[in-house]
Amino acid sequence: MKKWFIGGVMVWVLVFALSFSAFAAPMVLKAADDHANGYPTVEGLKLMAKVVDYMTNGQIKIKIYPGAQLGSEKETIEQTQLGAIDINRVSVSPVVAFVPKTAVLTLPYIFRSGKHMWKVLDGPIGKKLLDDLSSKGFIGLAYYDSGARNFYTVKKPILEPSDLKGLKIRVQKNPVMIDVMKALGASPVPMAFEEVYSALQSGVIDGAENNEPSYWETSHYEVAKYYSYDGHTRIPEVVLMSKVTWNKLTPDQRLIIKTAAVASSYYERYLWAQMVKKAIKAVKAAGCKFFYPNVKLFQEKVKPVYEKYGENYKKLIKEIQAVK
Ligand code: BDP
């Protein structure tokens, strides 16, 4: 056979192989977040997407749907369980209904500070809790920062627990949060995040509770101008992956996704610290007032919540408290 013929065939084989790999459709993963572009959690996911794209040579793309486009947290968690959503950044709070043990991370004053929380989450306890999610169809990839949750109200500031008496306070769909409100004397109103602004505006609720960036981003500050630093909870965010999707990935792809999520967690924490400062400045400029009640009074009141959940998770609670 002529040399030029063999050479020609080889060129064609090469062209064919290259064009095949170039056109092999990438896997596109759907990622949900109920915050808007610019919020630290969404920016964290964006970094994760870039790292995954780069490390898989474009074979895995992550398409982010911010602003609760794919539904409220409870709905998106259900869809993640089913595999209709591949990646989901949510608060741990709504996860409690699916994986009861995660309730521990949402207990009032379980963490002494942000530093304590990250020591726990980055250590063996945090890792074990992420692993435990897999029994319910989720792969826990990483935690994100969400600061501490504080009350904000429409008519008067909360200076002590008795100020909450009879007030309708919106809470996340988490049984612990309902009990916390009851213990403090308020009437809890579980409601999706997206509905809170109009509920505050129309007087359906008297207040809500969240960190400063959410208070600002959602414009809740426009209608509820009193923000009281009681810091009742420090509930982290979590990046979940559907186990259905995870099972379709190769070991290399899994490693890349996990690594990218962990890297994005550090980036999100950095963005978080900036965002808290920005939010405080912005809402102050809009006339919001900050109050610093005696936290001990609130800690005293929420003790019954520990009695209720403490029985099941006594050991875990002790372990968390023992982390220095
Ligand atoms: C914010 C979380 C968001 C929650 C929201 C809420 O980032 O994902 O769902 O609180 O209160 O802090 O529902």
PDB file of N, CA and C and ligand atoms in Angstrom, residues 33-35 39 41 73 89-91 93-94 145-146 149 170-173 191-194 196 209-211 214 235 237 272, ligand 1:
ATOM      1  N   ASP A  33     -30.568  27.942  43.669  1.00  0.00           N
ATOM      2  CA  ASP A  33     -30.272  28.788  44.835  1.00  0.00           C
ATOM      3  C   ASP A  33     -31.427  29.773  44.940  1.00  0.00           C
ATOM      4  N   ASP A  34     -31.873  30.056  46.166  1.00  0.00           N
ATOM      5  CA  ASP A  34     -33.005  30.992  46.271  1.00  0.00           C
ATOM      6  C   ASP A  34     -32.560  32.452  46.387  1.00  0.00           C
ATOM      7  N   HIS A  35     -31.246  32.682  46.346  1.00  0.00           N
ATOM      8  CA  HIS A  35     -30.760  34.062  46.351  1.00  0.00           C
ATOM      9  C   HIS A  35     -30.476  34.540  44.936  1.00  0.00           C
ATOM     10  N   TYR A  39     -25.251  37.574  45.503  1.00  0.00           N
ATOM     11  CA  TYR A  39     -25.294  37.089  46.888  1.00  0.00           C
ATOM     12  C   TYR A  39     -24.156  36.063  47.045  1.00  0.00           C
ATOM     13  N   THR A  41     -23.712  33.158  48.278  1.00  0.00           N
ATOM     14  CA  THR A  41     -23.936  31.736  47.961  1.00  0.00           C
ATOM     15  C   THR A  41     -23.970  31.504  46.446  1.00  0.00           C
ATOM     16  N   GLU A  73     -37.269  26.525  48.790  1.00  0.00           N
ATOM     17  CA  GLU A  73     -36.274  25.543  49.263  1.00  0.00           C
ATOM     18  C   GLU A  73     -36.852  24.143  49.443  1.00  0.00           C
ATOM     19  N   ARG A  89     -28.116  24.669  46.602  1.00  0.00           N
ATOM     20  CA  ARG A  89     -27.576  25.375  47.779  1.00  0.00           C
ATOM     21  C   ARG A  89     -28.770  25.819  48.612  1.00  0.00           C
ATOM     22  N   VAL A  90     -28.870  25.258  49.796  1.00  0.00           N
ATOM     23  CA  VAL A  90     -29.993  25.607  50.682  1.00  0.00           C
ATOM     24  C   VAL A  90     -29.494  25.855  52.095  1.00  0.00           C
ATOM     25  N   SER A  91     -30.359  26.428  52.907  1.00  0.00           N
ATOM     26  CA  SER A  91     -30.087  26.542  54.337  1.00  0.00           C
ATOM     27  C   SER A  91     -30.256  25.130  54.922  1.00  0.00           C
ATOM     28  N   SER A  93     -31.722  24.559  57.555  1.00  0.00           N
ATOM     29  CA  SER A  93     -33.051  24.557  58.191  1.00  0.00           C
ATOM     30  C   SER A  93     -34.106  23.695  57.470  1.00  0.00           C
ATOM     31  N   PRO A  94     -34.378  23.932  56.190  1.00  0.00           N
ATOM     32  CA  PRO A  94     -35.385  23.088  55.526  1.00  0.00           C
ATOM     33  C   PRO A  94     -34.932  21.648  55.294  1.00  0.00           C
ATOM     34  N   ASP A 145     -21.253  29.846  54.579  1.00  0.00           N
ATOM     35  CA  ASP A 145     -21.544  30.702  55.737  1.00  0.00           C
ATOM     36  C   ASP A 145     -22.890  31.407  55.570  1.00  0.00           C
ATOM     37  N   SER A 146     -23.565  31.598  56.688  1.00  0.00           N
ATOM     38  CA  SER A 146     -24.826  32.339  56.669  1.00  0.00           C
ATOM     39  C   SER A 146     -24.958  33.193  57.928  1.00  0.00           C
ATOM     40  N   ARG A 149     -28.708  34.484  62.837  1.00  0.00           N
ATOM     41  CA  ARG A 149     -30.052  34.990  62.572  1.00  0.00           C
ATOM     42  C   ARG A 149     -30.538  35.833  63.750  1.00  0.00           C
ATOM     43  N   ARG A 170     -42.367  35.132  61.165  1.00  0.00           N
ATOM     44  CA  ARG A 170     -42.152  34.138  60.114  1.00  0.00           C
ATOM     45  C   ARG A 170     -40.891  33.306  60.421  1.00  0.00           C
ATOM     46  N   VAL A 171     -41.008  32.000  60.224  1.00  0.00           N
ATOM     47  CA  VAL A 171     -39.842  31.126  60.364  1.00  0.00           C
ATOM     48  C   VAL A 171     -39.688  30.232  59.135  1.00  0.00           C
ATOM     49  N   GLN A 172     -38.495  29.677  58.980  1.00  0.00           N
ATOM     50  CA  GLN A 172     -38.257  28.691  57.923  1.00  0.00           C
ATOM     51  C   GLN A 172     -39.040  27.427  58.269  1.00  0.00           C
ATOM     52  N   LYS A 173     -39.225  26.579  57.254  1.00  0.00           N
ATOM     53  CA  LYS A 173     -39.995  25.351  57.490  1.00  0.00           C
ATOM     54  C   LYS A 173     -39.111  24.310  58.166  1.00  0.00           C
ATOM     55  N   MET A 191     -43.196  29.822  56.582  1.00  0.00           N
ATOM     56  CA  MET A 191     -43.546  30.415  55.278  1.00  0.00           C
ATOM     57  C   MET A 191     -42.326  30.350  54.356  1.00  0.00           C
ATOM     58  N   ALA A 192     -42.561  30.257  53.054  1.00  0.00           N
ATOM     59  CA  ALA A 192     -41.436  30.260  52.110  1.00  0.00           C
ATOM     60  C   ALA A 192     -40.782  31.643  52.107  1.00  0.00           C
ATOM     61  N   PHE A 193     -39.500  31.651  51.918  1.00  0.00           N
ATOM     62  CA  PHE A 193     -38.684  32.869  51.923  1.00  0.00           C
ATOM     63  C   PHE A 193     -39.261  33.940  50.978  1.00  0.00           C
ATOM     64  N   GLU A 194     -39.679  33.495  49.810  1.00  0.00           N
ATOM     65  CA  GLU A 194     -40.137  34.419  48.763  1.00  0.00           C
ATOM     66  C   GLU A 194     -41.414  35.159  49.144  1.00  0.00           C
ATOM     67  N   VAL A 196     -42.134  36.366  52.220  1.00  0.00           N
ATOM     68  CA  VAL A 196     -41.999  37.153  53.458  1.00  0.00           C
ATOM     69  C   VAL A 196     -42.201  38.656  53.240  1.00  0.00           C
ATOM     70  N   GLU A 209     -36.905  36.800  60.904  1.00  0.00           N
ATOM     71  CA  GLU A 209     -35.556  36.719  61.450  1.00  0.00           C
ATOM     72  C   GLU A 209     -34.624  36.201  60.371  1.00  0.00           C
ATOM     73  N   ASN A 210     -33.476  36.819  60.305  1.00  0.00           N
ATOM     74  CA  ASN A 210     -32.482  36.393  59.317  1.00  0.00           C
ATOM     75  C   ASN A 210     -31.168  37.142  59.558  1.00  0.00           C
ATOM     76  N   ASN A 211     -30.167  36.779  58.767  1.00  0.00           N
ATOM     77  CA  ASN A 211     -28.874  37.490  58.838  1.00  0.00           C
ATOM     78  C   ASN A 211     -28.980  38.836  58.104  1.00  0.00           C
ATOM     79  N   SER A 214     -29.385  38.808  54.055  1.00  0.00           N
ATOM     80  CA  SER A 214     -30.726  38.437  53.567  1.00  0.00           C
ATOM     81  C   SER A 214     -31.726  39.546  53.852  1.00  0.00           C
ATOM     82  N   ILE A 235     -27.332  29.150  61.538  1.00  0.00           N
ATOM     83  CA  ILE A 235     -27.646  27.972  60.713  1.00  0.00           C
ATOM     84  C   ILE A 235     -26.845  28.045  59.413  1.00  0.00           C
ATOM     85  N   GLU A 237     -25.391  27.181  55.587  1.00  0.00           N
ATOM     86  CA  GLU A 237     -25.944  26.770  54.296  1.00  0.00           C
ATOM     87  C   GLU A 237     -25.234  25.474  53.918  1.00  0.00           C
ATOM     88  N   TRP A 272     -18.812  36.417  52.211  1.00  0.00           N
ATOM     89  CA  TRP A 272     -19.807  36.607  53.268  1.00  0.00           C
ATOM     90  C   TRP A 272     -19.400  37.758  54.201  1.00  0.00           C
TER      91      TRP A 272
HETATM   92  C1  BDP B   1     -31.388  32.718  54.308  1.00  0.00           C
HETATM   93  C2  BDP B   1     -30.886  31.531  53.523  1.00  0.00           C
HETATM   94  C3  BDP B   1     -31.932  31.124  52.527  1.00  0.00           C
HETATM   95  C4  BDP B   1     -33.078  30.734  53.421  1.00  0.00           C
HETATM   96  C5  BDP B   1     -33.646  31.997  54.034  1.00  0.00           C
HETATM   97  C6  BDP B   1     -34.962  31.821  54.762  1.00  0.00           C
HETATM   98  O1  BDP B   1     -29.697  31.861  52.853  1.00  0.00           O
HETATM   99  O2  BDP B   1     -31.497  30.099  51.695  1.00  0.00           O
HETATM  100  O3  BDP B   1     -33.960  29.937  53.011  1.00  0.00           O
HETATM  101  O4  BDP B   1     -32.630  32.412  54.928  1.00  0.00           O
HETATM  102  O5  BDP B   1     -35.125  32.399  55.824  1.00  0.00           O
HETATM  103  O6  BDP B   1     -30.473  33.063  55.308  1.00  0.00           O
HETATM  104  O7  BDP B   1     -35.845  31.106  54.270  1.00  0.00           O
END
